[in-house]
PDB file of C-alpha atoms in Angstrom:
ATOM      1  CA  MET A   6       0.000   0.000   0.000  1.00 58.00           C
ATOM      2  CA  LEU A   7       1.243   3.473  -0.893  1.00 68.00           C
ATOM      3  CA  ASP A   8       2.131   5.623   2.112  1.00 80.00           C
ATOM      4  CA  LEU A   9       1.325   9.344   2.332  1.00 86.00           C
ATOM      5  CA  VAL A  10       4.964  10.480   2.233  1.00 87.00           C
ATOM      6  CA  THR A  11       5.613   8.559  -1.001  1.00 85.00           C
ATOM      7  CA  LEU A  12       2.395   9.921  -2.531  1.00 87.00           C
ATOM      8  CA  GLY A  13       3.321  13.463  -1.512  1.00 90.00           C
ATOM      9  CA  GLY A  14       6.795  13.037  -2.974  1.00 88.00           C
ATOM     10  CA  ARG A  15       5.333  11.927  -6.299  1.00 88.00           C
ATOM     11  CA  VAL A  16       3.012  14.916  -6.441  1.00 91.00           C
ATOM     12  CA  GLN A  17       5.828  17.318  -5.554  1.00 92.00           C
ATOM     13  CA  LYS A  18       8.243  15.767  -8.071  1.00 88.00           C
ATOM     14  CA  ALA A  19       5.642  15.969 -10.854  1.00 87.00           C
ATOM     15  CA  ARG A  20       4.791  19.584  -9.972  1.00 91.00           C
ATOM     16  CA  ARG A  21       8.417  20.650  -9.914  1.00 89.00           C
ATOM     17  CA  GLY A  22       9.069  18.764 -13.151  1.00 86.00           C
ATOM     18  CA  LEU A  23       6.454  20.962 -14.804  1.00 87.00           C
ATOM     19  CA  GLY A  24       7.945  24.078 -13.255  1.00 89.00           C
ATOM     20  CA  LEU A  25       4.754  24.888 -11.366  1.00 90.00           C
ATOM     21  CA  THR A  26       4.469  26.683  -8.044  1.00 92.00           C
ATOM     22  CA  LEU A  27       2.131  25.381  -5.343  1.00 93.00           C
ATOM     23  CA  GLN A  28      -0.277  28.204  -6.213  1.00 94.00           C
ATOM     24  CA  GLN A  29      -0.235  27.413  -9.940  1.00 93.00           C
ATOM     25  CA  LEU A  30      -0.969  23.718  -9.382  1.00 94.00           C
ATOM     26  CA  ALA A  31      -3.607  24.515  -6.747  1.00 93.00           C
ATOM     27  CA  ASP A  32      -5.337  26.801  -9.260  1.00 94.00           C
ATOM     28  CA  ALA A  33      -5.118  24.227 -12.061  1.00 92.00           C
ATOM     29  CA  ALA A  34      -6.352  21.431  -9.760  1.00 92.00           C
ATOM     30  CA  GLU A  35      -9.038  23.566  -8.084  1.00 93.00           C
ATOM     31  CA  VAL A  36      -7.805  22.671  -4.589  1.00 93.00           C
ATOM     32  CA  SER A  37      -6.509  24.953  -1.853  1.00 93.00           C
ATOM     33  CA  VAL A  38      -2.802  25.679  -1.527  1.00 93.00           C
ATOM     34  CA  SER A  39      -2.909  24.464   2.084  1.00 93.00           C
ATOM     35  CA  MET A  40      -4.434  21.115   1.024  1.00 93.00           C
ATOM     36  CA  LEU A  41      -1.874  20.684  -1.748  1.00 94.00           C
ATOM     37  CA  SER A  42       0.990  21.576   0.592  1.00 93.00           C
ATOM     38  CA  SER A  43      -0.263  19.101   3.210  1.00 92.00           C
ATOM     39  CA  VAL A  44      -0.516  16.352   0.576  1.00 92.00           C
ATOM     40  CA  GLU A  45       3.002  17.049  -0.698  1.00 92.00           C
ATOM     41  CA  ARG A  46       4.416  16.900   2.858  1.00 92.00           C
ATOM     42  CA  GLY A  47       2.599  13.607   3.511  1.00 89.00           C
ATOM     43  CA  GLN A  48       0.584  15.149   6.324  1.00 91.00           C
ATOM     44  CA  LYS A  49      -2.893  14.759   4.878  1.00 87.00           C
ATOM     45  CA  ALA A  50      -4.634  11.889   3.073  1.00 86.00           C
ATOM     46  CA  PRO A  51      -6.497  13.392   0.111  1.00 88.00           C
ATOM     47  CA  THR A  52      -9.870  12.042  -0.934  1.00 86.00           C
ATOM     48  CA  VAL A  53     -10.040  10.302  -4.315  1.00 86.00           C
ATOM     49  CA  VAL A  54     -11.782  13.385  -5.731  1.00 88.00           C
ATOM     50  CA  VAL A  55      -9.003  15.714  -4.527  1.00 90.00           C
ATOM     51  CA  LEU A  56      -6.290  13.352  -5.759  1.00 90.00           C
ATOM     52  CA  ALA A  57      -8.011  13.107  -9.168  1.00 89.00           C
ATOM     53  CA  ARG A  58      -8.074  16.913  -9.380  1.00 91.00           C
ATOM     54  CA  ILE A  59      -4.369  17.071  -8.556  1.00 93.00           C
ATOM     55  CA  ALA A  60      -3.611  14.453 -11.216  1.00 90.00           C
ATOM     56  CA  ASP A  61      -5.663  16.447 -13.756  1.00 90.00           C
ATOM     57  CA  GLY A  62      -3.812  19.617 -12.790  1.00 91.00           C
ATOM     58  CA  LEU A  63      -0.526  17.808 -13.396  1.00 91.00           C
ATOM     59  CA  GLY A  64      -1.778  16.324 -16.676  1.00 88.00           C
ATOM     60  CA  VAL A  65      -1.083  12.749 -15.517  1.00 84.00           C
ATOM     61  CA  PRO A  66      -3.363   9.748 -15.023  1.00 82.00           C
ATOM     62  CA  LEU A  67      -4.473   9.228 -11.433  1.00 82.00           C
ATOM     63  CA  ALA A  68      -3.041   5.703 -11.575  1.00 79.00           C
ATOM     64  CA  GLU A  69       0.429   7.148 -12.187  1.00 77.00           C
ATOM     65  CA  LEU A  70       0.316   8.886  -8.809  1.00 80.00           C
ATOM     66  CA  VAL A  71      -0.943   5.902  -6.806  1.00 80.00           C
ATOM     67  CA  ALA A  72       0.537   2.867  -8.616  1.00 75.00           C
ATOM     68  CA  GLU A  73       2.817   0.600  -6.646  1.00 68.00           C
ATOM     69  CA  PRO A  74       6.436   0.627  -7.814  1.00 61.00           C
ATOM     70  CA  GLN A  75       7.100  -2.022 -10.444  1.00 59.00           C
ATOM     71  CA  ASP A  76       9.972  -3.163 -12.551  1.00 56.00           C
ATOM     72  CA  LEU A  77       9.203  -0.941 -15.546  1.00 56.00           C
ATOM     73  CA  ARG A  78      12.080  -2.269 -17.613  1.00 71.00           C
ATOM     74  CA  VAL A  79       9.931  -5.137 -18.904  1.00 77.00           C
ATOM     75  CA  ILE A  80       6.146  -4.937 -19.197  1.00 78.00           C
ATOM     76  CA  VAL A  81       4.342  -7.670 -21.102  1.00 81.00           C
ATOM     77  CA  ARG A  82       0.889  -7.272 -22.596  1.00 81.00           C
ATOM     78  CA  ARG A  83      -0.491 -10.628 -23.644  1.00 85.00           C
ATOM     79  CA  ALA A  84      -2.612 -10.861 -26.783  1.00 87.00           C
ATOM     80  CA  ALA A  85      -5.623 -11.782 -24.649  1.00 84.00           C
ATOM     81  CA  ASP A  86      -5.204  -8.525 -22.706  1.00 82.00           C
ATOM     82  CA  GLN A  87      -5.060  -6.207 -25.726  1.00 83.00           C
ATOM     83  CA  ASP A  88      -7.932  -3.750 -25.937  1.00 81.00           C
ATOM     84  CA  THR A  89      -9.947  -4.154 -29.140  1.00 87.00           C
ATOM     85  CA  VAL A  90     -12.614  -1.544 -29.787  1.00 87.00           C
ATOM     86  CA  GLU A  91     -15.385  -2.072 -32.324  1.00 89.00           C
ATOM     87  CA  GLU A  92     -16.166   1.410 -33.612  1.00 89.00           C
ATOM     88  CA  PRO A  93     -19.384   2.678 -35.216  1.00 86.00           C
ATOM     89  CA  GLY A  94     -19.158   2.185 -38.964  1.00 85.00           C
ATOM     90  CA  GLY A  95     -17.732  -1.344 -38.634  1.00 90.00           C
ATOM     91  CA  TRP A  96     -14.068  -0.542 -38.145  1.00 93.00           C
ATOM     92  CA  ARG A  97     -11.918  -2.031 -35.399  1.00 93.00           C
ATOM     93  CA  ARG A  98      -8.790  -0.911 -33.585  1.00 91.00           C
ATOM     94  CA  THR A  99      -6.567  -2.859 -31.226  1.00 91.00           C
ATOM     95  CA  ILE A 100      -4.117  -1.205 -28.838  1.00 88.00           C
ATOM     96  CA  LEU A 101      -1.106  -3.509 -28.935  1.00 90.00           C
ATOM     97  CA  THR A 102       1.275  -1.855 -26.486  1.00 88.00           C
ATOM     98  CA  PRO A 103       1.382  -2.102 -22.708  1.00 84.00           C
ATOM     99  CA  VAL A 104       0.563   0.990 -20.682  1.00 75.00           C
ATOM    100  CA  VAL A 105       3.734   2.451 -19.183  1.00 72.00           C
ATOM    101  CA  PRO A 106       3.322   5.287 -16.662  1.00 66.00           C
ATOM    102  CA  GLY A 107       4.805   8.517 -17.961  1.00 69.00           C
ATOM    103  CA  VAL A 108       5.222   7.191 -21.533  1.00 76.00           C
ATOM    104  CA  ASN A 109       2.694   8.554 -24.021  1.00 82.00           C
ATOM    105  CA  PHE A 110       3.311   5.986 -26.750  1.00 88.00           C
ATOM    106  CA  GLU A 111       0.749   3.711 -28.393  1.00 90.00           C
ATOM    107  CA  TRP A 112       1.040   1.136 -31.138  1.00 93.00           C
ATOM    108  CA  ILE A 113      -2.353   0.448 -32.684  1.00 94.00           C
ATOM    109  CA  ARG A 114      -3.581  -1.918 -35.415  1.00 96.00           C
ATOM    110  CA  THR A 115      -6.719  -0.775 -37.205  1.00 97.00           C
ATOM    111  CA  VAL A 116      -8.895  -2.554 -39.775  1.00 97.00           C
ATOM    112  CA  LEU A 117     -11.260  -0.503 -41.933  1.00 97.00           C
ATOM    113  CA  PRO A 118     -13.886  -2.307 -44.021  1.00 97.00           C
ATOM    114  CA  PRO A 119     -14.201  -1.371 -47.716  1.00 97.00           C
ATOM    115  CA  ARG A 120     -15.205   2.247 -48.324  1.00 97.00           C
ATOM    116  CA  CYS A 121     -15.169   3.069 -44.599  1.00 96.00           C
ATOM    117  CA  ASP A 122     -14.323   6.515 -43.281  1.00 95.00           C
ATOM    118  CA  ALA A 123     -13.149   6.395 -39.645  1.00 95.00           C
ATOM    119  CA  GLY A 124     -13.584  10.151 -39.380  1.00 91.00           C
ATOM    120  CA  GLU A 125     -11.347  12.935 -38.151  1.00 92.00           C
ATOM    121  CA  PHE A 126      -9.245  12.961 -35.014  1.00 90.00           C
ATOM    122  CA  PRO A 127      -8.374  16.193 -33.214  1.00 91.00           C
ATOM    123  CA  ALA A 128      -4.935  17.739 -33.353  1.00 91.00           C
ATOM    124  CA  TYR A 129      -2.728  16.607 -30.475  1.00 89.00           C
ATOM    125  CA  ALA A 130      -0.387  18.872 -28.524  1.00 88.00           C
ATOM    126  CA  SER A 131       2.674  20.252 -30.247  1.00 89.00           C
ATOM    127  CA  GLY A 132       5.494  17.710 -30.320  1.00 89.00           C
ATOM    128  CA  SER A 133       3.160  14.755 -31.012  1.00 91.00           C
ATOM    129  CA  HIS A 134       4.115  12.331 -33.798  1.00 94.00           C
ATOM    130  CA  GLU A 135       2.467   9.501 -35.728  1.00 96.00           C
ATOM    131  CA  PHE A 136       3.994   6.867 -37.984  1.00 97.00           C
ATOM    132  CA  VAL A 137       1.614   4.823 -40.148  1.00 97.00           C
ATOM    133  CA  VAL A 138       2.322   1.590 -42.043  1.00 98.00           C
ATOM    134  CA  VAL A 139      -0.277  -0.026 -44.325  1.00 98.00           C
ATOM    135  CA  GLU A 140      -0.354  -3.808 -43.929  1.00 98.00           C
ATOM    136  CA  SER A 141      -2.956  -4.400 -46.649  1.00 98.00           C
ATOM    137  CA  GLY A 142      -5.457  -2.485 -48.740  1.00 98.00           C
ATOM    138  CA  THR A 143      -5.689   1.224 -49.461  1.00 98.00           C
ATOM    139  CA  LEU A 144      -5.589   4.005 -46.894  1.00 98.00           C
ATOM    140  CA  ARG A 145      -6.394   7.671 -47.414  1.00 98.00           C
ATOM    141  CA  LEU A 146      -4.795   9.784 -44.702  1.00 97.00           C
ATOM    142  CA  THR A 147      -6.106  13.335 -44.463  1.00 97.00           C
ATOM    143  CA  LEU A 148      -3.924  15.945 -42.753  1.00 96.00           C
ATOM    144  CA  ALA A 149      -5.783  19.231 -42.355  1.00 89.00           C
ATOM    145  CA  GLU A 150      -6.706  19.873 -46.018  1.00 85.00           C
ATOM    146  CA  ARG A 151      -4.124  17.508 -47.575  1.00 94.00           C
ATOM    147  CA  ALA A 152      -4.892  13.897 -48.595  1.00 96.00           C
ATOM    148  CA  VAL A 153      -2.199  11.218 -48.865  1.00 97.00           C
ATOM    149  CA  ASP A 154      -3.092   7.883 -50.505  1.00 97.00           C
ATOM    150  CA  LEU A 155      -1.157   4.850 -49.288  1.00 98.00           C
ATOM    151  CA  GLY A 156      -1.096   1.229 -50.467  1.00 98.00           C
ATOM    152  CA  THR A 157       0.130  -2.075 -49.078  1.00 97.00           C
ATOM    153  CA  GLY A 158       3.609  -1.655 -47.600  1.00 97.00           C
ATOM    154  CA  ASP A 159       3.611   2.155 -47.751  1.00 98.00           C
ATOM    155  CA  SER A 160       4.437   4.179 -44.654  1.00 97.00           C
ATOM    156  CA  VAL A 161       4.219   7.821 -43.646  1.00 97.00           C
ATOM    157  CA  TYR A 162       5.239  10.069 -40.788  1.00 97.00           C
ATOM    158  CA  PHE A 163       3.407  13.242 -39.774  1.00 96.00           C
ATOM    159  CA  ALA A 164       3.467  15.761 -36.960  1.00 95.00           C
ATOM    160  CA  ALA A 165       0.197  14.922 -35.196  1.00 93.00           C
ATOM    161  CA  ASP A 166      -0.565  18.476 -34.099  1.00 93.00           C
ATOM    162  CA  VAL A 167      -3.059  18.811 -36.972  1.00 94.00           C
ATOM    163  CA  VAL A 168      -6.580  17.452 -37.456  1.00 94.00           C
ATOM    164  CA  HIS A 169      -6.148  14.095 -39.193  1.00 96.00           C
ATOM    165  CA  GLY A 170      -8.415  11.402 -40.588  1.00 96.00           C
ATOM    166  CA  TYR A 171      -8.265   7.838 -41.861  1.00 97.00           C
ATOM    167  CA  ALA A 172     -10.433   6.322 -44.605  1.00 97.00           C
ATOM    168  CA  ASN A 173     -10.437   3.256 -46.838  1.00 98.00           C
ATOM    169  CA  PRO A 174     -11.597   4.285 -50.313  1.00 97.00           C
ATOM    170  CA  GLY A 175     -10.894   0.806 -51.732  1.00 97.00           C
ATOM    171  CA  PRO A 176     -13.050  -2.277 -52.401  1.00 97.00           C
ATOM    172  CA  THR A 177     -11.179  -4.520 -49.901  1.00 97.00           C
ATOM    173  CA  PRO A 178     -10.479  -4.182 -46.159  1.00 97.00           C
ATOM    174  CA  CYS A 179      -7.520  -2.024 -45.143  1.00 98.00           C
ATOM    175  CA  ALA A 180      -5.297  -2.985 -42.204  1.00 98.00           C
ATOM    176  CA  TYR A 181      -2.736  -0.502 -40.932  1.00 98.00           C
ATOM    177  CA  TYR A 182      -0.565   0.228 -37.911  1.00 97.00           C
ATOM    178  CA  VAL A 183      -0.132   3.543 -36.114  1.00 96.00           C
ATOM    179  CA  ALA A 184       2.801   4.204 -33.810  1.00 95.00           C
ATOM    180  CA  ALA A 185       1.873   7.358 -31.902  1.00 92.00           C
ATOM    181  CA  LEU A 186       3.851   9.492 -29.491  1.00 91.00           C
ATOM    182  CA  ILE A 187       1.221  11.824 -28.072  1.00 86.00           C
ATOM    183  CA  MET A 188       2.332  14.739 -25.948  1.00 83.00           C
ATOM    184  CA  ARG A 189       0.036  16.120 -23.289  1.00 71.00           C
ATOM    185  CA  PRO A 190      -0.434  19.852 -23.004  1.00 61.00           C
ATOM    186  CA  ARG A 191       1.343  21.306 -19.994  1.00 52.00           C
ATOM    187  CA  ALA A 192      -0.798  22.286 -17.055  1.00 47.00           C
ATOM    188  CA  ALA A 193      -1.988  25.886 -17.082  1.00 48.00           C
ATOM    189  CA  ARG A 194       0.414  28.256 -15.396  1.00 44.00           C
TER     190      ARG A 194
END
């Protein structure tokens, strides 16, 4: 079980890593400076709601603040544990990579049925990147107002800080992989 001093140290380290003062994080998290200070010093046990607000203010998942230490050098995600999401429109995506606290990287395999448009995805924070490789079929990648058509074996890189979309204009299913490094916006200062 995580003790209060360790929890407080994690909060303080994350805050300082972002260059935030106690007041700035308290404002971003919508908690009082005295509460935040008490949490950081390990003197007060925050409620789950308060801790979730602090995590939001830091721009980190709540689990990252409360997770037990693990050997993060090797994390295995078995095929049976991969998250597959069936999206409206008949397309499917599977998140292949394990979740690693503090690492904003995902490797995703997506299958689009013939003539399926998966829609647009919002621009990510500056410094975000995506690499796409087409396993089979035809993929139309739209970046802002620009369309890039890709076929089996083609790959592309793009700065993911633009609105982007994926579609299969072809008559056969399209399978492709996305390797994404998604930056989170810094907490408000």
